[in-house]
PDB file of C-alpha atoms in Angstrom:
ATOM      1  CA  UNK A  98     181.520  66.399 103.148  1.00  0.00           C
ATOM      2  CA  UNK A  99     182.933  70.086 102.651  1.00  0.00           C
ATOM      3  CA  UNK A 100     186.258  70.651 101.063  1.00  0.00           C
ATOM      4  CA  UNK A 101     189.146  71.811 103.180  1.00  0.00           C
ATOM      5  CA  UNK A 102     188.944  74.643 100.874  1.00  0.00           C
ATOM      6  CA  UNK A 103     184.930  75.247 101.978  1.00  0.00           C
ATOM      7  CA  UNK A 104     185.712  74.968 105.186  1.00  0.00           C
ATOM      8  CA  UNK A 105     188.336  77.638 105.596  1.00  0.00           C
ATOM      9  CA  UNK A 106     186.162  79.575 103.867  1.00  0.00           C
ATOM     10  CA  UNK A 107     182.975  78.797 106.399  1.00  0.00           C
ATOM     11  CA  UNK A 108     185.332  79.613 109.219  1.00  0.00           C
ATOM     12  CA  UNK A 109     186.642  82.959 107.692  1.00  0.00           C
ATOM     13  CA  UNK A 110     182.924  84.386 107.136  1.00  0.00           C
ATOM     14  CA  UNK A 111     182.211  83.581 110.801  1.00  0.00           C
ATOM     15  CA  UNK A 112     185.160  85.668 112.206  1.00  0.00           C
ATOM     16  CA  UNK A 113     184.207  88.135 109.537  1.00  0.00           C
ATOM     17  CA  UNK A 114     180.560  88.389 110.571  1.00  0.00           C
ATOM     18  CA  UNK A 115     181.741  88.664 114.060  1.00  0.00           C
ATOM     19  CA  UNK A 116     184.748  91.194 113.651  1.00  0.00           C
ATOM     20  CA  UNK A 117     182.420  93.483 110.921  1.00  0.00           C
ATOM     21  CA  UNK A 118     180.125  94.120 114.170  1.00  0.00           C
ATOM     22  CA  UNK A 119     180.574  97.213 115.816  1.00  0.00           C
ATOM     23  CA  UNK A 120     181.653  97.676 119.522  1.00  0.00           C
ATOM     24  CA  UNK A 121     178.114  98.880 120.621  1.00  0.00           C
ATOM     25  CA  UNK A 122     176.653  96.207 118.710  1.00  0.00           C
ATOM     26  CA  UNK A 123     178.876  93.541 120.498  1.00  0.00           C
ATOM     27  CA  UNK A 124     178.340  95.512 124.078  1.00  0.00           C
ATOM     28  CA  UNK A 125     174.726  94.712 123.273  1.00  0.00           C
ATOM     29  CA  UNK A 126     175.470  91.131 122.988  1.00  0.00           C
ATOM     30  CA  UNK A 127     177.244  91.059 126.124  1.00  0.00           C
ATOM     31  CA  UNK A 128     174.394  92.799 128.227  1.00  0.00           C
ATOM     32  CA  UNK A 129     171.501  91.036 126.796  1.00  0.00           C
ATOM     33  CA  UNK A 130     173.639  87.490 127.566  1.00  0.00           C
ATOM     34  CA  UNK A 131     174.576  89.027 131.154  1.00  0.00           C
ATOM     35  CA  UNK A 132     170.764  89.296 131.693  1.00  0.00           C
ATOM     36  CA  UNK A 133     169.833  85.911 130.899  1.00  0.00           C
ATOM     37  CA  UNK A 134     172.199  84.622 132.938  1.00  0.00           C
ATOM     38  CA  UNK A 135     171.016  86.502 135.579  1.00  0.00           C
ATOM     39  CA  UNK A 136     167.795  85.316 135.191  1.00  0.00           C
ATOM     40  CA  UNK A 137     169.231  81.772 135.539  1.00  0.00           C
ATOM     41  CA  UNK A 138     171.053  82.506 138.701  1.00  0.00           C
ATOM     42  CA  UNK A 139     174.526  82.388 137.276  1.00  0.00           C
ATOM     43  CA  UNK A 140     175.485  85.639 138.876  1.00  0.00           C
ATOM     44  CA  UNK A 141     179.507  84.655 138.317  1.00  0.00           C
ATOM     45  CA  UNK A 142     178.511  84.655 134.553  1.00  0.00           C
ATOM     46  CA  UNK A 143     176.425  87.700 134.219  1.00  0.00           C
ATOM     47  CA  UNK A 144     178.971  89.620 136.412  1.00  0.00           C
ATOM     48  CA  UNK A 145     181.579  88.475 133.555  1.00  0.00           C
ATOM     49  CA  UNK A 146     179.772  89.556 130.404  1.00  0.00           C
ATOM     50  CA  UNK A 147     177.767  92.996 131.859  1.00  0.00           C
ATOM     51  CA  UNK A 148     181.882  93.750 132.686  1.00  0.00           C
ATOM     52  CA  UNK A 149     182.646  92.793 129.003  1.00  0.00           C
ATOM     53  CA  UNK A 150     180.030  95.015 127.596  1.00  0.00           C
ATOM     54  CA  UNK A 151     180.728  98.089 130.008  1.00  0.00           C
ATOM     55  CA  UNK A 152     184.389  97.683 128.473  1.00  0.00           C
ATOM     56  CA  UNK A 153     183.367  98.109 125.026  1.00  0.00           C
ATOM     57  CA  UNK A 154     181.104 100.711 125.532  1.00  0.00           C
ATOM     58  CA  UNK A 155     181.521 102.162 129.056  1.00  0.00           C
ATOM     59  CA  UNK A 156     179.150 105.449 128.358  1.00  0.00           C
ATOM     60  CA  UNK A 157     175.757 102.824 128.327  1.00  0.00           C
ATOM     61  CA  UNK A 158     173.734 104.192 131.163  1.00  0.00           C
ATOM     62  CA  UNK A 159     171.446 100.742 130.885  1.00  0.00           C
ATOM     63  CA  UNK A 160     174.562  98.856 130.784  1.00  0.00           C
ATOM     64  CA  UNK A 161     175.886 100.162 134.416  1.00  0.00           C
ATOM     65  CA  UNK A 162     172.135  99.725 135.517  1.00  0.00           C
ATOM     66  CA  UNK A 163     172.113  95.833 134.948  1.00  0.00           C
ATOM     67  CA  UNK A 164     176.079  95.943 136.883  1.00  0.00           C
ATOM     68  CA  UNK A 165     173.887  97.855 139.475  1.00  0.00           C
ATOM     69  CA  UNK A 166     171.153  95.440 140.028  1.00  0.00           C
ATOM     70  CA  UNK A 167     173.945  91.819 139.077  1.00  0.00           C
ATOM     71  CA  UNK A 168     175.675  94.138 142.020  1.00  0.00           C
ATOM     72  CA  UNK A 169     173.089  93.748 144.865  1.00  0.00           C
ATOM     73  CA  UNK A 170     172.124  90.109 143.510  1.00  0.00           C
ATOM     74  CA  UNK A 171     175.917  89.220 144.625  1.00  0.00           C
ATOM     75  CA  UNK A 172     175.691  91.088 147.864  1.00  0.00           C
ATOM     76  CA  UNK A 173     178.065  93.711 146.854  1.00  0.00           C
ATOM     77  CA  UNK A 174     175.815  97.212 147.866  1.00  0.00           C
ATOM     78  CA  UNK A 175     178.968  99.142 147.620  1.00  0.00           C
ATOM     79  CA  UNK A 176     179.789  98.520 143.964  1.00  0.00           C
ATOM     80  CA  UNK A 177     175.672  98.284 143.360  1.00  0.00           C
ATOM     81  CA  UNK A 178     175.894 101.879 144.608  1.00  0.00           C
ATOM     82  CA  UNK A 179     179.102 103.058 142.399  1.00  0.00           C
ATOM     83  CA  UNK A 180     176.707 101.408 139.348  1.00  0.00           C
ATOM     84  CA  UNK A 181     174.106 103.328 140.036  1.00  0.00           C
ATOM     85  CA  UNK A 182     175.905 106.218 140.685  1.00  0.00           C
ATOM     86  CA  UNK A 183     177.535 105.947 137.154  1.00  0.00           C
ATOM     87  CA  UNK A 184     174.437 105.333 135.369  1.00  0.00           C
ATOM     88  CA  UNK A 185     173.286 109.285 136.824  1.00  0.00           C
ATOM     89  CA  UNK A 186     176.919 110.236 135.125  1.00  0.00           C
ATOM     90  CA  UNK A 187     175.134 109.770 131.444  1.00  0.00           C
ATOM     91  CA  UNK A 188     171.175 110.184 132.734  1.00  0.00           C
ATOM     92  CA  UNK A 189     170.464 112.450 135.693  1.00  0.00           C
ATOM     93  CA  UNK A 190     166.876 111.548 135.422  1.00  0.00           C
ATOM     94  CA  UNK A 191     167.141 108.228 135.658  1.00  0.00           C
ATOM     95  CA  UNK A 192     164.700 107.372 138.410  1.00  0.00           C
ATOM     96  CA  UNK A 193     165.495 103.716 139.266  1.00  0.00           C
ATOM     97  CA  UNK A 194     169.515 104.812 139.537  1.00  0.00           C
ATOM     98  CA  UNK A 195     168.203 107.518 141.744  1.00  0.00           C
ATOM     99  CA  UNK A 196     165.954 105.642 144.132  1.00  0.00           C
ATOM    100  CA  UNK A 197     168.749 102.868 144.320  1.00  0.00           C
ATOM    101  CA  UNK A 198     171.346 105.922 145.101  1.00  0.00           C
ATOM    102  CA  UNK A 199     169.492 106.976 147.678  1.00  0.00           C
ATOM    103  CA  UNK A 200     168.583 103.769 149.392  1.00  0.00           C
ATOM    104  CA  UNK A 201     171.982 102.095 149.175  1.00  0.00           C
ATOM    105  CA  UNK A 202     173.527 105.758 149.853  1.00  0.00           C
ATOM    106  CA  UNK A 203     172.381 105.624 153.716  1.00  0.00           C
ATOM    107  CA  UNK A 204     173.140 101.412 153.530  1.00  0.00           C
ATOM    108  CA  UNK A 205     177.073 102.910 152.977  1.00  0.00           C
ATOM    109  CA  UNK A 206     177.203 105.819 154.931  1.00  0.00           C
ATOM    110  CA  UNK A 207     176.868 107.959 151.956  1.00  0.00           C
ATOM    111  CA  UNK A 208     174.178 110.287 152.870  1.00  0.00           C
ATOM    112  CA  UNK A 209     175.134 113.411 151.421  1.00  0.00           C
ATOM    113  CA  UNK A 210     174.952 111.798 148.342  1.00  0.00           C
ATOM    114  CA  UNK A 211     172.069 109.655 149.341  1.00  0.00           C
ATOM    115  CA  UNK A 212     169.911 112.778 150.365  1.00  0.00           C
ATOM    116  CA  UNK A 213     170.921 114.742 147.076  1.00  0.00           C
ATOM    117  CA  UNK A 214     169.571 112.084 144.867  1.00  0.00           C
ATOM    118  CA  UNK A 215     166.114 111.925 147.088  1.00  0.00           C
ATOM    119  CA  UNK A 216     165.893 115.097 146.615  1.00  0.00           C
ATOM    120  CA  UNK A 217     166.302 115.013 143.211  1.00  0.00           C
ATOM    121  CA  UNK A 218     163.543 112.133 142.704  1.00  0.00           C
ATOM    122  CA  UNK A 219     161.448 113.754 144.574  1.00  0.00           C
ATOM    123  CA  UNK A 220     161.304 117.132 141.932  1.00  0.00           C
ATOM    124  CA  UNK A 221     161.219 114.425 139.507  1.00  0.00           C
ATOM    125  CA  UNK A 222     158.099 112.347 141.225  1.00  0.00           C
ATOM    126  CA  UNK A 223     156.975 114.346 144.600  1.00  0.00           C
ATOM    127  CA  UNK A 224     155.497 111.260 146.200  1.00  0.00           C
ATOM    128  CA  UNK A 225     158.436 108.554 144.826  1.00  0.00           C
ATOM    129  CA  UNK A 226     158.798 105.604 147.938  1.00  0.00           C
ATOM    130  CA  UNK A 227     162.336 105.281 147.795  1.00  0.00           C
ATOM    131  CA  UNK A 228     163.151 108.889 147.932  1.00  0.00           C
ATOM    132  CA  UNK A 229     160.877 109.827 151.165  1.00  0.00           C
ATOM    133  CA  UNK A 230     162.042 106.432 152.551  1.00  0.00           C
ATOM    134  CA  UNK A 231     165.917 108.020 152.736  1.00  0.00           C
ATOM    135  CA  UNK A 232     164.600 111.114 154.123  1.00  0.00           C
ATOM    136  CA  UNK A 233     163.027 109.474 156.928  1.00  0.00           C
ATOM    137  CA  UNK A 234     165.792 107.249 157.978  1.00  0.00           C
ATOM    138  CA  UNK A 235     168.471 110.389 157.669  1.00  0.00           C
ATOM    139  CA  UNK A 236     166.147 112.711 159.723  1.00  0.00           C
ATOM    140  CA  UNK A 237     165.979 110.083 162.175  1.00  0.00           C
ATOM    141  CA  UNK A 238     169.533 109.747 162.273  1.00  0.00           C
ATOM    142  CA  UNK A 239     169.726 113.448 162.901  1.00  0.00           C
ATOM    143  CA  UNK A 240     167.587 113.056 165.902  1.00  0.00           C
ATOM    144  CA  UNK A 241     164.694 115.629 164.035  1.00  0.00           C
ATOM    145  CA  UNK A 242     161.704 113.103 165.313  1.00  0.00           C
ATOM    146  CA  UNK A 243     158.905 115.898 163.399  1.00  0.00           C
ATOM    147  CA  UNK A 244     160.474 115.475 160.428  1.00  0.00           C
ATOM    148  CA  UNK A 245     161.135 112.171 160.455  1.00  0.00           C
ATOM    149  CA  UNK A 246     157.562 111.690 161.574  1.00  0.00           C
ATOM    150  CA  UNK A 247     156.070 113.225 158.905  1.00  0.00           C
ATOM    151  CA  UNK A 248     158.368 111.343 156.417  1.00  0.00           C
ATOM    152  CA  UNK A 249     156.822 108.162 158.061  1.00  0.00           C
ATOM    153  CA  UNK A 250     153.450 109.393 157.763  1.00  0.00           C
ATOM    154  CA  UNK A 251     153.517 109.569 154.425  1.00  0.00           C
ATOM    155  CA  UNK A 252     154.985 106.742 152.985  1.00  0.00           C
ATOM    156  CA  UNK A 253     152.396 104.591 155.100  1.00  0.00           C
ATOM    157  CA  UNK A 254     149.523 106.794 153.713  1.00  0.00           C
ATOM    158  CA  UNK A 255     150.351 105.434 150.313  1.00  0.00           C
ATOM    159  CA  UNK A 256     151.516 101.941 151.732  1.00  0.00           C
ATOM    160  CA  UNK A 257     150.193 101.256 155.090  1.00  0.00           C
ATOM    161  CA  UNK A 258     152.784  98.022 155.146  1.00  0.00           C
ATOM    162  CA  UNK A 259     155.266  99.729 153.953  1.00  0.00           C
ATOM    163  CA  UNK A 260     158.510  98.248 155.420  1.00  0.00           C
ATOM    164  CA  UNK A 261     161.009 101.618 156.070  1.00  0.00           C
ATOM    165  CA  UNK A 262     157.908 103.587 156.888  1.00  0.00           C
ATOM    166  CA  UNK A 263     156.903 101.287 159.533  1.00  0.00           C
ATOM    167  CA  UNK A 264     160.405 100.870 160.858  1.00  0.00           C
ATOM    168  CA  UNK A 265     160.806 105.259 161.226  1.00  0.00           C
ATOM    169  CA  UNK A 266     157.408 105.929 162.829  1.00  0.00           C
ATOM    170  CA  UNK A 267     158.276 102.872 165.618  1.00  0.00           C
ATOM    171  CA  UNK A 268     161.675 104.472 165.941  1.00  0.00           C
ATOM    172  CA  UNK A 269     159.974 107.435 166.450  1.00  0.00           C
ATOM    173  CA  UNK A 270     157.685 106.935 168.630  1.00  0.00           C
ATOM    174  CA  UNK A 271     159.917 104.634 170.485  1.00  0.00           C
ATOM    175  CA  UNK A 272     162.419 107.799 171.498  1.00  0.00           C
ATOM    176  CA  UNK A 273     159.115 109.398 172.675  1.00  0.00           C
ATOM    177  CA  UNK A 274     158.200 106.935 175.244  1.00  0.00           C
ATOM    178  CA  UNK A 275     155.895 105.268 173.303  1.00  0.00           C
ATOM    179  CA  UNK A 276     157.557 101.754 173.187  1.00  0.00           C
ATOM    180  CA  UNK A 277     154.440  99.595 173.162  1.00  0.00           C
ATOM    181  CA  UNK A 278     152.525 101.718 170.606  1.00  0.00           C
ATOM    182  CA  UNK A 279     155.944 101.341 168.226  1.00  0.00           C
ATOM    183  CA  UNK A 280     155.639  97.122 169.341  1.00  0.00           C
ATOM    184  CA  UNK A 281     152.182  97.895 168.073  1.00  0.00           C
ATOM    185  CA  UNK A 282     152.628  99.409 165.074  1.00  0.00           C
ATOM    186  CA  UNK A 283     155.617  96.614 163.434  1.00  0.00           C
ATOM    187  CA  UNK A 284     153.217  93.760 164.869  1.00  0.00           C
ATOM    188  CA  UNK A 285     150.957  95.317 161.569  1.00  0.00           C
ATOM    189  CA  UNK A 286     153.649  95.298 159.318  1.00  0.00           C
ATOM    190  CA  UNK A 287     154.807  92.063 160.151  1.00  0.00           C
ATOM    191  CA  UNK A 288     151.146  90.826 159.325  1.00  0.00           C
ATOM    192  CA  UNK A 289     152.100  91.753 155.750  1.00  0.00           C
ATOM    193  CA  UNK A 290     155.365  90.580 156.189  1.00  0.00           C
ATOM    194  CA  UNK A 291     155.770  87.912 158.404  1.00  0.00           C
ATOM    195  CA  UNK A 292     159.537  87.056 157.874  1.00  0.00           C
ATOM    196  CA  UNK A 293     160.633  90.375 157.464  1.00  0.00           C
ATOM    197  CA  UNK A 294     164.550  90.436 159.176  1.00  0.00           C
ATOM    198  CA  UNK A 295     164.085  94.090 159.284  1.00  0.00           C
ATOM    199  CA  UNK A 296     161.294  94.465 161.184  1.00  0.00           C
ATOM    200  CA  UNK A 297     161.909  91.685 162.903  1.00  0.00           C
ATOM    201  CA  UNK A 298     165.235  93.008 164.432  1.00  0.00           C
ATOM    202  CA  UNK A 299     163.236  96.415 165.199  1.00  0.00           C
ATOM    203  CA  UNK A 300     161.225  94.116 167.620  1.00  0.00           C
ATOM    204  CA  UNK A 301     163.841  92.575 169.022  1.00  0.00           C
ATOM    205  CA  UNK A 302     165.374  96.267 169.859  1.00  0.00           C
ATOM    206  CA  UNK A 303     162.005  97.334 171.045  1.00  0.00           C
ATOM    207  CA  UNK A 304     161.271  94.474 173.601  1.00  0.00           C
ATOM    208  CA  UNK A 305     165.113  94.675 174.312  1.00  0.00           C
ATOM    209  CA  UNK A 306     164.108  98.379 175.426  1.00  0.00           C
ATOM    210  CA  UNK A 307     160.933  97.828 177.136  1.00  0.00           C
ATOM    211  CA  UNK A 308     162.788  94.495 179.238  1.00  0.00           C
ATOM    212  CA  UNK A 309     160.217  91.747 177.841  1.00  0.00           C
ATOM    213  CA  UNK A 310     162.602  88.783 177.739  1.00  0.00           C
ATOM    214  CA  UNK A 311     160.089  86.497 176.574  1.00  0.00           C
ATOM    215  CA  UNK A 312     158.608  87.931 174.210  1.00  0.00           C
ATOM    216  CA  UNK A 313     162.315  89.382 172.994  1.00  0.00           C
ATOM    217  CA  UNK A 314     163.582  85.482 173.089  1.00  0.00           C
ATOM    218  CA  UNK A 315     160.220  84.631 170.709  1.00  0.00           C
ATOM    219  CA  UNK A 316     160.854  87.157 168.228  1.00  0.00           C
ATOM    220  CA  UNK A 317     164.867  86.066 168.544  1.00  0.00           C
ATOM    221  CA  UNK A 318     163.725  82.520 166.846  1.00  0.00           C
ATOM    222  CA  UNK A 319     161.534  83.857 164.238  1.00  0.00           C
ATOM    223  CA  UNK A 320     164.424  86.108 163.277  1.00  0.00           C
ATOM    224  CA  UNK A 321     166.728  83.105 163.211  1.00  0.00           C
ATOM    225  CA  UNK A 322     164.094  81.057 161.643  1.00  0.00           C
ATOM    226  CA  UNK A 323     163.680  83.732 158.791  1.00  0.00           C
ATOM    227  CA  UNK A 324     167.382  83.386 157.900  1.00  0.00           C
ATOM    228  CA  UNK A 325     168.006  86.895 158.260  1.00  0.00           C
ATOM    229  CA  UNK A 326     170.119  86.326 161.908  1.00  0.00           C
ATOM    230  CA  UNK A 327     174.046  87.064 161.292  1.00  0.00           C
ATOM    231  CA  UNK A 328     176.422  85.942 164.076  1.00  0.00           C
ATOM    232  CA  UNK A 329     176.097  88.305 166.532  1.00  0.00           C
ATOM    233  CA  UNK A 330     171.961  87.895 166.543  1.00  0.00           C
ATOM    234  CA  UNK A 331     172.076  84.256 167.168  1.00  0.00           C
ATOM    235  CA  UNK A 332     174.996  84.595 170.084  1.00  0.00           C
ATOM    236  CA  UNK A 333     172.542  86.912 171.820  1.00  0.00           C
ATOM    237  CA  UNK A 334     169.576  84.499 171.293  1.00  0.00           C
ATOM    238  CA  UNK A 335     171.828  81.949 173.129  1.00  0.00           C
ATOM    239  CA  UNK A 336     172.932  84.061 175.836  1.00  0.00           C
ATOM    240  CA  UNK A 337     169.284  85.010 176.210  1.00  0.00           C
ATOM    241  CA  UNK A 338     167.743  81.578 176.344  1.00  0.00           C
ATOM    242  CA  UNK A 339     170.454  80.827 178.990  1.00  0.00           C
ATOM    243  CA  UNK A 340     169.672  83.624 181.468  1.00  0.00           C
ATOM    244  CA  UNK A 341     166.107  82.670 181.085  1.00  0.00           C
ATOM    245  CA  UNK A 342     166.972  79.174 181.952  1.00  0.00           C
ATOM    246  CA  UNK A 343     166.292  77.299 178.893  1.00  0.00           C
ATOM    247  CA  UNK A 344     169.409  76.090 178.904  1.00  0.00           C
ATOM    248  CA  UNK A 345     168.617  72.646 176.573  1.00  0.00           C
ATOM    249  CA  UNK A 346     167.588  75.161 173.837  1.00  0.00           C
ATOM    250  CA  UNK A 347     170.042  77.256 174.403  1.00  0.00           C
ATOM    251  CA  UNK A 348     172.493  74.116 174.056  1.00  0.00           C
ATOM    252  CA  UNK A 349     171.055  73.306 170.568  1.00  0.00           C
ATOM    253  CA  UNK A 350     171.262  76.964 169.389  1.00  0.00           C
ATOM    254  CA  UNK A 351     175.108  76.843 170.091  1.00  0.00           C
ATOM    255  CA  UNK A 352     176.209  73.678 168.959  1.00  0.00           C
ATOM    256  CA  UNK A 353     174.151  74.762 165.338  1.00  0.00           C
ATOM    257  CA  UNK A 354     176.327  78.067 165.345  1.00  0.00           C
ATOM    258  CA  UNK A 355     179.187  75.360 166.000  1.00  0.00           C
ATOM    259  CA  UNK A 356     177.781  73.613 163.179  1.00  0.00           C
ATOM    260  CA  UNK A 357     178.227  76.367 160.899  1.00  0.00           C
ATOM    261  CA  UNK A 358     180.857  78.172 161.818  1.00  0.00           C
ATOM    262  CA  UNK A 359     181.415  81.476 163.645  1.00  0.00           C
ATOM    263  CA  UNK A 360     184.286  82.625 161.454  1.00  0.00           C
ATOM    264  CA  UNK A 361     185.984  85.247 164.136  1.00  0.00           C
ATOM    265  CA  UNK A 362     187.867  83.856 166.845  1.00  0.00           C
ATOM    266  CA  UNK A 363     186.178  86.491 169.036  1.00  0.00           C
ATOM    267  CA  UNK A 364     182.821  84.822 168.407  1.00  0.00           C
ATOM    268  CA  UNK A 365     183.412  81.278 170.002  1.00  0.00           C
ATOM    269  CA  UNK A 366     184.934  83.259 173.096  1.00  0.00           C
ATOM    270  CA  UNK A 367     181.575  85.206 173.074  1.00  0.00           C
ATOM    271  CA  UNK A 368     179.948  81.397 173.102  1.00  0.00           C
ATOM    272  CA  UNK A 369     182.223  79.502 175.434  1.00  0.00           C
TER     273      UNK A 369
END
């Protein structure tokens, strides 16, 4: 057994080994543990200690990555985003901050911001996914279907699947009358990606458009089924299968909405 004496002493060279370390050193500690907690799901945790070591040594431009990416695990794009955007403070060239600035910059409605850092990945890497993905998506959202278009175009030359190019070129060719070629077209991606809630909700839109109830009310349950429905998706899948007069179905797709709650008020006025 150690004497009382021994064992103040034990005690006072651990708070002395941990004190003696410096503040970059201890940030260190704090990311690397922040990081294997997020491996092990404990986002709470790793939120906690990446926080920790930003605090000690707030100018880490890996640090505010790993806040960025804990960020989007917790379904927070807007302070993934702000992360990101901090990381570019200390390394403009940073091309994952970039290509997460630019995605989650449309997500936000930041898209001056979001186009400035595509454009900046792309001088960096002319052909970089992420980057020609924003483009696409803003030019569509300026209405300049060429453009867009040719965004499209080339993301699915290097990745025929590719989710965000798929999703532009159907928009695309959807506002040009060319509804069942755009039907067409996420059909292939969704061979790739069969539970895709993005693609899946362009589908919905497009047979919405083209007045296909049936096929609109199919896609509606995969959508559901792929857990990628909010609220409002599965009260128009009920209001759906009731006008096409499956009402038992419809019946068992309200009372599991019932089942897990509509939070608004407005919603279970929407259902009664």
């Amino acid at each position: 057994m150690l004497a009382v004496g021994n064992i103040a002493a034990t005690l006072e060279n651990g708070r002395c080994r941990c004190s003696c370390k410096s503040p970059s050193e201890q940030a260190l500690e704090h990311a690397q543990r922040a990081e294997m907690l997020l491996q092990a799901g404990n986002l709470t945790g790793a939120q906690q200690e990446i926080g920790e070591a930003i605090r000690l040594r707030e100018d880490g431009p890996n640090f505010q990555q790993l806040a960025g990416v804990i960020a989007l695990q917790n379904g927070n794009p807007v302070g993934a985003y702000r992360a990101f955007e901090r990381a570019l403070e200390f390394d403009a060239t940073n091309r994952l901050a970039l290509a997460y600035v630019a995605n989650l910059g449309v997500q936000i409605g930041r898209i001056s911001q979001a186009e400035d850092a595509a454009d900046r990945l792309l001088t960096l890497e002319p052909d970089a996914l992420p980057a020609l993905q924003t483009k696409g998506m803003i030019a569509l959202s300026r209405e300049e279907l060429d453009e867009a278009m040719s965004y499209a175009d080339r993301i699915l030359t290097r990745n025929s699947a590719d989710e965000a190019g798929a999703i532009v070129k159907a928009r695309v060719l959807a506002k040009r009358g060319q509804a069942e070629e755009a039907v067409a077209l996420i059909d292939n991606a969704l061979r790739v990606s069969s539970e895709s809630a993005a693609l899946l909700t362009n589908k919905v839109n497009l047979h919405r458009y083209l007045r296909q109830p049936e096929p609109m009310a199919a896609t509606l349950e995969r959508l559901v089924a792929s857990g990628g429905a909010g609220t409002a998706v599965k009260l128009d899948r009920v209001n759906l299968l009731y006008k096409l007069g499956r009402q038992e179905e419809a019946r068992e797709a309200s009372l599991a909405l019932l089942r897990e709650g509509m939070g608004s008020p407005s919603n279970y006025e929407v259902l009664q």
